[in-house]
Amino acid sequence: MTVSSAPGKVYLFGEHAVVYGEPAVPCAIERRARVTAEPRDDDHVRVEAVDLSLDGFTVEWAESTKDRPDVDVPSSLVEAAMGYIEEAVAQARDALDDHDAGFDITVESDIPLGGGLGSSAAVVVAAIDAAVRSRDQRIDPRELANRAYQAEHTVQEGQASRADTFCSAMGGAVRVEGDDTRAIDAPELPLVVGYDGGAGDTAELVAAVRELRERYEFAADTVETIGDITRRGETLLADADPGEKPDGALLQELGELMDFNHGLLSALGVSSRSLDTMVWAARDAGAAGAKLTGAGGGGCMVAVDDTDSTQSALGYTPDCAQTFRAELATEGVRAEE
Ligand code: MEV
């Protein structure tokens, strides 16, 4: 039995704009997807998924994941989850140069599915790693990040950046601009996440932003402005001492940029009433700044606050189903016992 885990992430800056070549800065957090892989003697793949913030499901397929599990959750989420796992298996088979390799796969995750914390990237990264290692081979994290990106790219119909998958494979804070992917030093940021219990469909949201950007000049300008904010945010992060708590002034400035970023994402139509409510609850509680994270449409927001006020305010916000402090995950994909 081979187990790999990979972390989720929050975006400090730049989601959506990164799809059009602007820079983004995601940051891995200590919420992980764990995937167990066992080789099979035949060419079947059996997937059991538990605790993906949807009812667990089990499905077995021979040639494809055409048989969908019968569970009482939005079918688009199940479709998306199965699609990601199917593509991860295809990438593992390709890495192994064995296109008939069969696996029993179990997915467990404490990252809400579709909630903006990079659940699909973490599952894909951990699944490729576990499947390859289960057949006594190794895959280098950069190759793994690239393969996971190819898998996401296929599922999201060609509309994915390298940000989620690179961040999950490498851990820590990263910077992604087109094909240029690199780790960056980041201070220890006091991140607080609020989760509305819902989810957005990444492929749909990305397609909606693309359409808006093609129809309206303001939307294309908005995407570019998000890029400017990200560059400014990066400069601030570079001024802080890596691994240390940033001083209050720097936190305020970072928070202000996150507020701007949220406003621009709202203008692109990817926020929601519950995300806005949680963002305002955090700001009213004294957070330095707050924004949605990930594709949007529902799911999670992230705030910076070094006091307990934001978490406590979110705890009393009816639109917030769960709130927690997000620790930076310095390790990306890793083998588990
Ligand atoms: C989704 O987590 C982030 C997006 O920027 C899409 C992507 O980068 O592939 C919305």
XYZ file of N, CA and C in Angstrom, residues 48-250:
609
model
N -12.036 4.794 -4.590
C -12.915 5.024 -3.450
C -12.573 6.408 -2.919
N -13.561 7.239 -2.826
C -13.298 8.591 -2.338
C -14.123 8.814 -1.093
N -13.470 9.237 -0.046
C -14.196 9.498 1.197
C -13.878 10.906 1.668
N -14.846 11.489 2.339
C -14.607 12.763 2.982
C -14.074 13.843 2.046
N -14.745 14.010 0.918
C -14.348 15.084 0.002
C -15.356 16.223 0.114
N -15.882 16.396 1.313
C -16.961 17.355 1.536
C -18.156 17.026 0.667
N -18.230 15.779 0.267
C -19.443 15.266 -0.354
C -19.523 13.837 0.149
N -20.670 13.207 -0.048
C -20.785 11.829 0.418
C -19.691 11.004 -0.226
N -19.156 10.056 0.528
C -18.145 9.185 -0.055
C -18.721 8.438 -1.243
N -17.902 8.065 -2.171
C -18.416 7.247 -3.266
C -17.358 6.248 -3.706
N -17.827 5.173 -4.311
C -16.923 4.156 -4.829
C -17.335 3.863 -6.249
N -16.384 3.771 -7.110
C -16.718 3.429 -8.483
C -15.578 2.617 -9.072
N -15.938 1.668 -9.908
C -14.902 0.863 -10.544
C -15.097 0.976 -12.043
N -14.005 1.138 -12.760
C -14.167 1.174 -14.207
C -13.044 0.413 -14.872
N -13.327 -0.005 -16.087
C -12.317 -0.750 -16.827
C -11.589 0.198 -17.754
N -12.312 0.758 -18.700
C -11.620 1.590 -19.672
C -11.772 3.078 -19.393
N -12.860 3.446 -18.763
C -13.031 4.863 -18.471
C -13.958 4.994 -17.281
N -14.126 6.212 -16.801
C -14.982 6.446 -15.637
C -16.412 6.752 -16.069
N -16.889 6.059 -17.101
C -18.239 6.355 -17.609
C -19.314 6.084 -16.546
N -19.102 5.035 -15.721
C -20.096 4.748 -14.677
C -19.927 5.763 -13.567
N -20.932 6.546 -13.357
C -20.830 7.560 -12.306
C -21.470 7.056 -11.024
N -20.892 7.385 -9.873
C -21.499 6.936 -8.626
C -22.835 7.628 -8.390
N -23.728 6.933 -7.690
C -25.049 7.462 -7.436
C -25.046 8.121 -6.062
N -24.686 9.380 -5.992
C -24.649 10.068 -4.701
C -25.431 11.370 -4.795
N -25.910 11.794 -3.647
C -26.796 12.934 -3.605
C -26.009 14.247 -3.470
N -25.231 14.575 -4.453
C -24.475 15.828 -4.454
C -24.518 16.378 -5.870
N -24.210 17.666 -6.045
C -24.270 18.200 -7.412
C -23.443 17.333 -8.358
N -24.058 16.890 -9.446
C -23.360 15.940 -10.317
C -22.135 16.576 -10.951
N -22.140 17.919 -11.086
C -20.964 18.545 -11.695
C -19.715 18.322 -10.828
N -19.915 18.307 -9.487
C -18.767 18.082 -8.595
C -18.245 16.661 -8.728
N -19.182 15.697 -8.801
C -18.762 14.298 -8.946
C -18.077 14.115 -10.300
N -18.678 14.689 -11.334
C -18.070 14.619 -12.673
C -16.648 15.168 -12.616
N -16.512 16.330 -11.978
C -15.195 16.970 -11.920
C -14.215 16.083 -11.155
N -14.647 15.567 -9.994
C -13.743 14.736 -9.184
C -13.298 13.511 -9.962
N -14.256 12.847 -10.616
C -13.905 11.647 -11.377
C -12.985 11.992 -12.547
N -13.264 13.125 -13.171
C -12.435 13.541 -14.307
C -10.990 13.760 -13.874
N -10.793 14.399 -12.727
C -9.430 14.663 -12.246
C -8.707 13.352 -11.946
N -9.425 12.418 -11.308
C -8.769 11.148 -10.947
C -8.443 10.348 -12.210
N -9.366 10.357 -13.150
C -9.140 9.645 -14.414
C -7.884 10.186 -15.122
N -7.758 11.498 -15.155
C -6.591 12.099 -15.832
C -5.303 11.860 -15.036
N -5.420 11.830 -13.707
C -4.228 11.536 -12.888
C -3.735 10.126 -13.192
N -4.668 9.182 -13.309
C -4.285 7.799 -13.621
C -3.637 7.750 -15.009
N -4.196 8.491 -15.954
C -3.612 8.504 -17.315
C -2.172 9.015 -17.260
N -1.940 10.047 -16.441
C -0.578 10.603 -16.331
C 0.363 9.607 -15.644
N -0.141 8.916 -14.618
C 0.699 7.927 -13.915
C 1.067 6.805 -14.879
N 0.090 6.349 -15.665
C 0.358 5.270 -16.633
C 1.409 5.722 -17.641
N 1.285 6.959 -18.063
C 2.239 7.484 -19.045
C 3.646 7.562 -18.428
N 3.713 8.043 -17.170
C 5.023 8.131 -16.493
C 5.634 6.749 -16.338
N 4.777 5.762 -16.103
C 5.256 4.378 -15.911
C 5.508 3.680 -17.247
N 5.055 4.319 -18.327
C 5.121 3.719 -19.656
C 4.426 2.355 -19.655
N 3.292 2.319 -18.960
C 2.504 1.091 -18.894
C 1.026 1.511 -18.970
N 0.485 1.464 -20.172
C -0.842 2.041 -20.369
C -1.971 1.118 -19.919
N -1.609 -0.063 -19.422
C -2.625 -0.983 -18.907
C -2.507 -1.155 -17.391
N -1.691 -0.331 -16.755
C -1.495 -0.490 -15.302
C -2.830 -0.258 -14.586
N -3.226 -1.214 -13.729
C -4.460 -1.080 -12.961
C -4.146 -0.698 -11.519
N -5.091 -0.008 -10.885
C -4.849 0.450 -9.504
C -6.128 0.408 -8.687
N -5.985 0.150 -7.401
C -7.037 0.464 -6.432
C -6.609 1.762 -5.783
N -7.477 2.744 -5.857
C -7.111 4.082 -5.359
C -8.111 4.528 -4.306
N -7.601 5.022 -3.206
C -8.488 5.606 -2.196
C -8.090 7.054 -1.990
N -9.068 7.912 -2.022
C -8.804 9.341 -1.842
C -9.469 9.810 -0.562
N -8.691 10.447 0.273
C -9.247 11.085 1.479
C -8.750 12.513 1.454
N -9.581 13.427 1.861
C -9.098 14.807 1.795
C -9.742 15.657 2.859
N -8.940 16.517 3.486
C -9.582 17.474 4.377
C -9.612 18.858 3.726
N -9.569 18.850 2.403
C -9.702 20.099 1.642
C -11.075 20.054 0.980
N -11.957 21.013 1.279
C -13.295 20.930 0.691
C -13.247 20.925 -0.843
N -13.970 20.001 -1.434
C -13.967 19.851 -2.888
C -14.599 21.076 -3.560
N -13.862 21.667 -4.475
C -14.393 22.811 -5.221
C -14.490 24.081 -4.389
N -13.858 24.100 -3.216
C -14.026 25.232 -2.307
C -12.967 26.311 -2.457
N -12.111 26.194 -3.452
C -11.126 27.254 -3.693
C -9.804 27.025 -2.987
N -9.664 25.866 -2.320
C -8.395 25.599 -1.622
C -7.530 24.587 -2.383
N -7.791 24.444 -3.655
C -6.906 23.608 -4.479
C -7.087 22.122 -4.250
N -8.335 21.706 -3.962
C -8.593 20.284 -3.698
C -8.229 19.423 -4.900
N -8.633 19.837 -6.082
C -8.403 18.968 -7.242
C -6.912 18.850 -7.523
N -6.175 19.956 -7.411
C -4.725 19.894 -7.651
C -4.064 18.962 -6.641
N -4.473 19.059 -5.370
C -3.856 18.218 -4.338
C -4.161 16.744 -4.595
N -5.406 16.443 -5.002
C -5.768 15.048 -5.283
C -4.979 14.541 -6.492
N -4.882 15.353 -7.523
C -4.174 14.923 -8.735
C -2.683 14.702 -8.432
N -2.069 15.641 -7.727
C -0.634 15.525 -7.400
C -0.392 14.266 -6.563
N -1.202 14.093 -5.503
C -0.993 12.932 -4.619
C -1.299 11.631 -5.355
N -2.309 11.646 -6.240
C -2.692 10.409 -6.948
C -1.593 9.977 -7.924
N -1.033 10.919 -8.666
C 0.026 10.539 -9.619
C 1.221 9.988 -8.830
N 1.581 10.699 -7.757
C 2.748 10.280 -6.972
C 2.542 8.879 -6.380
N 1.360 8.654 -5.775
C 1.109 7.347 -5.133
C 1.067 6.230 -6.173
N 0.411 6.492 -7.308
C 0.285 5.439 -8.331
C 1.662 5.055 -8.881
N 2.495 6.064 -9.133
C 3.836 5.786 -9.679
C 4.673 5.029 -8.640
N 4.645 5.515 -7.394
C 5.461 4.861 -6.351
C 4.961 3.460 -6.037
N 3.643 3.236 -6.206
C 3.111 1.893 -5.902
C 3.710 0.855 -6.841
N 4.255 1.305 -7.965
C 4.910 0.375 -8.905
C 6.429 0.563 -8.863
N 6.889 0.949 -7.677
C 8.329 1.013 -7.373
C 9.113 1.957 -8.274
N 8.452 2.999 -8.735
C 9.191 4.025 -9.481
C 9.037 5.345 -8.752
N 9.858 6.302 -9.137
C 9.854 7.616 -8.486
C 9.543 8.675 -9.525
N 8.979 9.779 -9.054
C 8.749 10.895 -9.977
C 9.225 12.173 -9.302
N 10.041 12.920 -10.004
C 10.601 14.151 -9.469
C 9.476 15.192 -9.316
N 9.489 16.011 -8.221
C 8.371 16.929 -7.976
C 8.071 17.884 -9.141
N 9.103 18.310 -9.869
C 8.829 19.225 -10.998
C 8.128 18.493 -12.141
N 8.557 17.239 -12.373
C 7.862 16.468 -13.413
C 6.434 16.170 -12.959
N 6.318 15.890 -11.657
C 4.990 15.622 -11.095
C 4.087 16.853 -11.270
N 4.637 18.047 -10.946
C 3.859 19.281 -11.095
C 3.422 19.441 -12.545
N 4.309 19.132 -13.465
C 3.990 19.286 -14.881
C 2.901 18.299 -15.299
N 3.023 17.062 -14.834
C 2.013 16.049 -15.198
C 0.653 16.408 -14.579
N 0.690 16.893 -13.336
C -0.571 17.262 -12.675
C -1.216 18.432 -13.427
N -0.377 19.344 -13.890
C -0.896 20.470 -14.686
C -1.564 19.954 -15.968
N -0.905 18.982 -16.637
C -1.494 18.442 -17.878
C -2.868 17.837 -17.568
N -2.963 17.146 -16.421
C -4.236 16.520 -16.038
C -5.307 17.599 -15.819
N -4.956 18.655 -15.059
C -5.938 19.728 -14.801
C -6.323 20.438 -16.097
N -5.320 20.646 -16.928
C -5.519 21.336 -18.193
C -6.556 20.592 -19.038
N -6.460 19.257 -19.043
C -7.414 18.456 -19.823
C -8.811 18.567 -19.220
N -8.903 18.399 -17.886
C -10.236 18.428 -17.261
C -10.869 19.811 -17.404
N -10.049 20.854 -17.282
C -10.589 22.218 -17.359
C -10.618 22.719 -18.803
N -10.587 21.773 -19.725
C -10.727 22.088 -21.149
C -9.768 23.174 -21.611
N -8.517 22.987 -21.233
C -7.478 23.891 -21.722
C -7.429 25.221 -20.997
N -8.206 25.352 -19.913
C -8.256 26.640 -19.225
C -7.723 26.507 -17.811
N -6.476 26.127 -17.683
C -5.893 25.999 -16.342
C -4.512 26.629 -16.368
N -4.120 27.203 -15.242
C -2.744 27.683 -15.122
C -1.951 26.618 -14.371
N -0.645 26.849 -14.249
C 0.201 25.907 -13.512
C 0.184 26.184 -12.006
N -0.557 27.230 -11.581
C -0.416 27.713 -10.205
C -0.803 26.671 -9.150
N -2.013 26.100 -9.252
C -2.486 25.187 -8.201
C -1.600 23.947 -8.106
N -1.310 23.360 -9.250
C -0.586 22.094 -9.250
C 0.873 22.285 -8.843
N 1.499 23.382 -9.299
C 2.895 23.638 -8.922
C 2.984 23.873 -7.415
N 2.062 24.673 -6.888
C 2.077 24.990 -5.453
C 1.877 23.715 -4.626
N 0.942 22.865 -5.049
C 0.679 21.648 -4.280
C 1.864 20.677 -4.343
N 2.509 20.592 -5.496
C 3.648 19.668 -5.615
C 4.853 20.160 -4.816
N 5.096 21.483 -4.833
C 6.326 22.009 -4.232
C 6.159 22.447 -2.777
N 4.933 22.856 -2.401
C 4.709 23.398 -1.060
C 5.220 24.829 -0.958
N 5.006 25.453 0.206
C 5.466 26.821 0.441
C 4.703 27.842 -0.401
N 5.293 29.035 -0.495
C 4.689 30.068 -1.356
C 5.386 29.992 -2.702
N 4.635 30.187 -3.768
C 5.226 30.103 -5.101
C 4.749 31.275 -5.945
N 5.459 31.469 -7.035
C 5.070 32.499 -8.000
C 4.951 31.819 -9.353
N 3.838 32.063 -10.017
C 3.621 31.438 -11.325
C 3.229 32.522 -12.318
N 3.935 32.543 -13.430
C 3.580 33.476 -14.505
C 3.768 32.704 -15.807
N 2.692 32.301 -16.430
C 2.781 31.444 -17.616
C 3.483 30.143 -17.261
N 4.543 29.813 -18.024
C 5.282 28.571 -17.747
C 6.391 28.788 -16.719
N 6.571 30.037 -16.291
C 7.632 30.339 -15.329
C 7.105 30.073 -13.906
N 7.635 29.039 -13.271
C 7.152 28.650 -11.946
C 8.341 28.649 -10.983
N 8.197 29.300 -9.855
C 9.305 29.281 -8.898
C 8.823 29.397 -7.448
N 9.654 28.845 -6.555
C 9.352 28.977 -5.128
C 9.767 30.377 -4.691
N 9.048 30.980 -3.767
C 9.479 32.278 -3.229
C 9.510 32.199 -1.700
N 10.332 33.058 -1.117
C 10.354 33.132 0.342
C 9.160 33.952 0.797
N 8.511 33.492 1.835
C 7.369 34.273 2.334
C 7.479 34.399 3.845
N 6.977 35.519 4.380
C 6.929 35.629 5.844
C 5.840 34.709 6.387
N 5.800 34.573 7.700
C 4.747 33.750 8.310
C 3.479 34.599 8.415
N 2.569 34.375 7.483
C 1.375 35.226 7.432
C 0.259 34.660 8.314
N -0.405 35.521 9.081
C -1.506 35.049 9.933
C -2.795 34.897 9.115
N -2.911 33.773 8.400
C -4.033 33.584 7.473
C -5.225 32.944 8.178
N -6.400 33.472 7.903
C -7.634 32.890 8.438
C -8.540 32.574 7.247
N -9.068 31.358 7.223
C -9.944 30.952 6.115
C -11.382 30.880 6.605
N -12.297 31.346 5.789
C -13.735 31.156 6.029
C -14.302 30.354 4.871
N -15.116 29.357 5.189
C -15.652 28.451 4.158
C -17.172 28.468 4.257
N -17.861 28.727 3.164
C -19.326 28.840 3.220
C -20.034 27.496 3.076
N -19.257 26.431 2.926
C -19.854 25.093 2.797
C -20.207 24.759 1.359
N -20.015 25.731 0.468
C -20.391 25.502 -0.929
C -19.179 25.331 -1.822
N -19.427 25.412 -3.104
C -18.366 25.174 -4.075
C -18.686 25.906 -5.364
N -17.663 26.131 -6.138
C -17.858 26.690 -7.470
C -17.295 25.706 -8.483
N -17.760 25.809 -9.717
C -17.253 24.931 -10.772
C -16.139 25.685 -11.500
N -14.890 25.252 -11.248
C -13.741 26.006 -11.760
C -13.817 26.194 -13.278
N -14.087 25.103 -14.001
C -14.096 25.200 -15.470
C -15.133 26.227 -15.922
N -16.318 26.197 -15.289
C -17.381 27.139 -15.668
C -16.995 28.579 -15.357
N -16.398 28.783 -14.168
C -16.039 30.146 -13.755
C -14.930 30.704 -14.636
N -13.957 29.853 -14.959
C -12.865 30.307 -15.830
C -13.438 30.666 -17.210
N -14.357 29.840 -17.698
C -14.959 30.107 -19.015
C -15.750 31.420 -18.982
N -16.431 31.689 -17.855
C -17.225 32.919 -17.752
C -16.319 34.150 -17.771
N -15.177 34.062 -17.070
C -14.242 35.210 -17.071
C -13.673 35.393 -18.481
N -13.367 34.296 -19.151
C -12.829 34.403 -20.518
C -13.829 35.136 -21.422
N -15.099 34.761 -21.293
C -16.121 35.378 -22.142
C -16.245 36.878 -21.847
N -16.250 37.206 -20.554
C -16.362 38.612 -20.141
C -15.188 39.425 -20.699
N -13.993 38.809 -20.609
C -12.763 39.469 -21.047
C -12.787 39.710 -22.564
N -13.433 38.771 -23.278
C -13.519 38.960 -24.730
C -14.568 39.999 -25.109
N -15.620 40.117 -24.266
C -16.720 41.041 -24.596
C -16.447 42.464 -24.175
N -15.781 42.621 -23.032
C -15.643 43.972 -22.469
C -14.180 44.318 -22.231
N -13.831 45.511 -22.695
C -12.454 45.976 -22.485
C -12.147 46.118 -20.991
N -13.193 46.538 -20.221
C -12.946 46.737 -18.784
C -12.469 45.434 -18.137
N -13.013 44.302 -18.637
C -12.659 43.022 -18.014
C -11.210 42.660 -18.338
N -10.794 42.956 -19.580
C -9.392 42.701 -19.947
C -8.487 43.598 -19.096
N -8.902 44.874 -18.914
C -8.110 45.794 -18.080
C -8.069 45.304 -16.630
N -9.199 44.769 -16.175
C -9.272 44.287 -14.787
C -8.275 43.151 -14.565
N -8.202 42.250 -15.545
C -7.246 41.134 -15.451
C -5.822 41.684 -15.346
N -5.514 42.687 -16.166
C -4.161 43.285 -16.122
C -3.909 43.965 -14.780
N -4.947 44.616 -14.264
C -4.769 45.318 -12.980
C -4.523 44.312 -11.849
N -5.176 43.159 -11.928
C -4.901 42.119 -10.926
C -3.415 41.742 -11.003
N -2.886 41.668 -12.230
C -1.450 41.387 -12.402
C -0.597 42.453 -11.715
N -0.982 43.736 -11.854
C -0.220 44.828 -11.209
C -0.243 44.670 -9.686
N -1.427 44.327 -9.180
C -1.552 44.168 -7.723
C -0.670 43.008 -7.248
N -0.663 41.938 -8.011
C 0.169 40.779 -7.635
C 1.644 41.175 -7.601
N 2.097 41.909 -8.634
C 3.520 42.334 -8.661
C 3.841 43.183 -7.447
N 2.922 44.072 -7.095
C 3.135 44.929 -5.928
C 3.184 44.075 -4.646
N 2.279 43.104 -4.566
C 2.244 42.203 -3.408
C 3.545 41.427 -3.273
N 4.065 41.000 -4.416
C 5.328 40.240 -4.401
C 6.459 41.079 -3.835
N 6.507 42.361 -4.207
C 7.565 43.252 -3.706
C 7.476 43.343 -2.188
N 6.250 43.451 -1.694
C 6.076 43.541 -0.236
C 6.555 42.256 0.439
N 6.179 41.113 -0.150
C 6.582 39.832 0.444
C 8.102 39.711 0.454
N 8.729 40.204 -0.620
C 10.191 40.096 -0.729
C 10.883 40.970 0.328
N 10.200 42.048 0.774
C 10.784 42.946 1.789
C 10.714 42.351 3.192
N 9.829 41.366 3.367
C 9.640 40.799 4.717
C 10.694 39.734 4.985
N 10.943 39.460 6.273
C 11.913 38.411 6.619
C 11.252 37.043 6.439
N 11.858 36.165 5.625
C 11.257 34.847 5.388
C 11.047 34.083 6.693
N 9.866 33.502 6.828
C 9.577 32.672 7.993
C 9.289 33.451 9.265
N 9.437 34.792 9.218
C 9.171 35.611 10.412
C 7.798 36.264 10.282
N 7.253 36.691 11.414
C 5.981 37.423 11.361
C 6.231 38.800 10.761
N 5.458 39.240 9.775
C 5.682 40.566 9.219
C 5.208 41.647 10.193
N 5.788 42.864 10.076
C 5.338 43.909 10.996
C 3.960 44.428 10.580
N 3.333 45.167 11.481
C 1.960 45.615 11.290
C 1.764 46.413 10.012
N 2.730 47.298 9.705
C 2.578 48.167 8.525
C 2.555 47.316 7.253
N 3.446 46.339 7.195
C 3.513 45.481 6.015
C 2.224 44.657 5.869
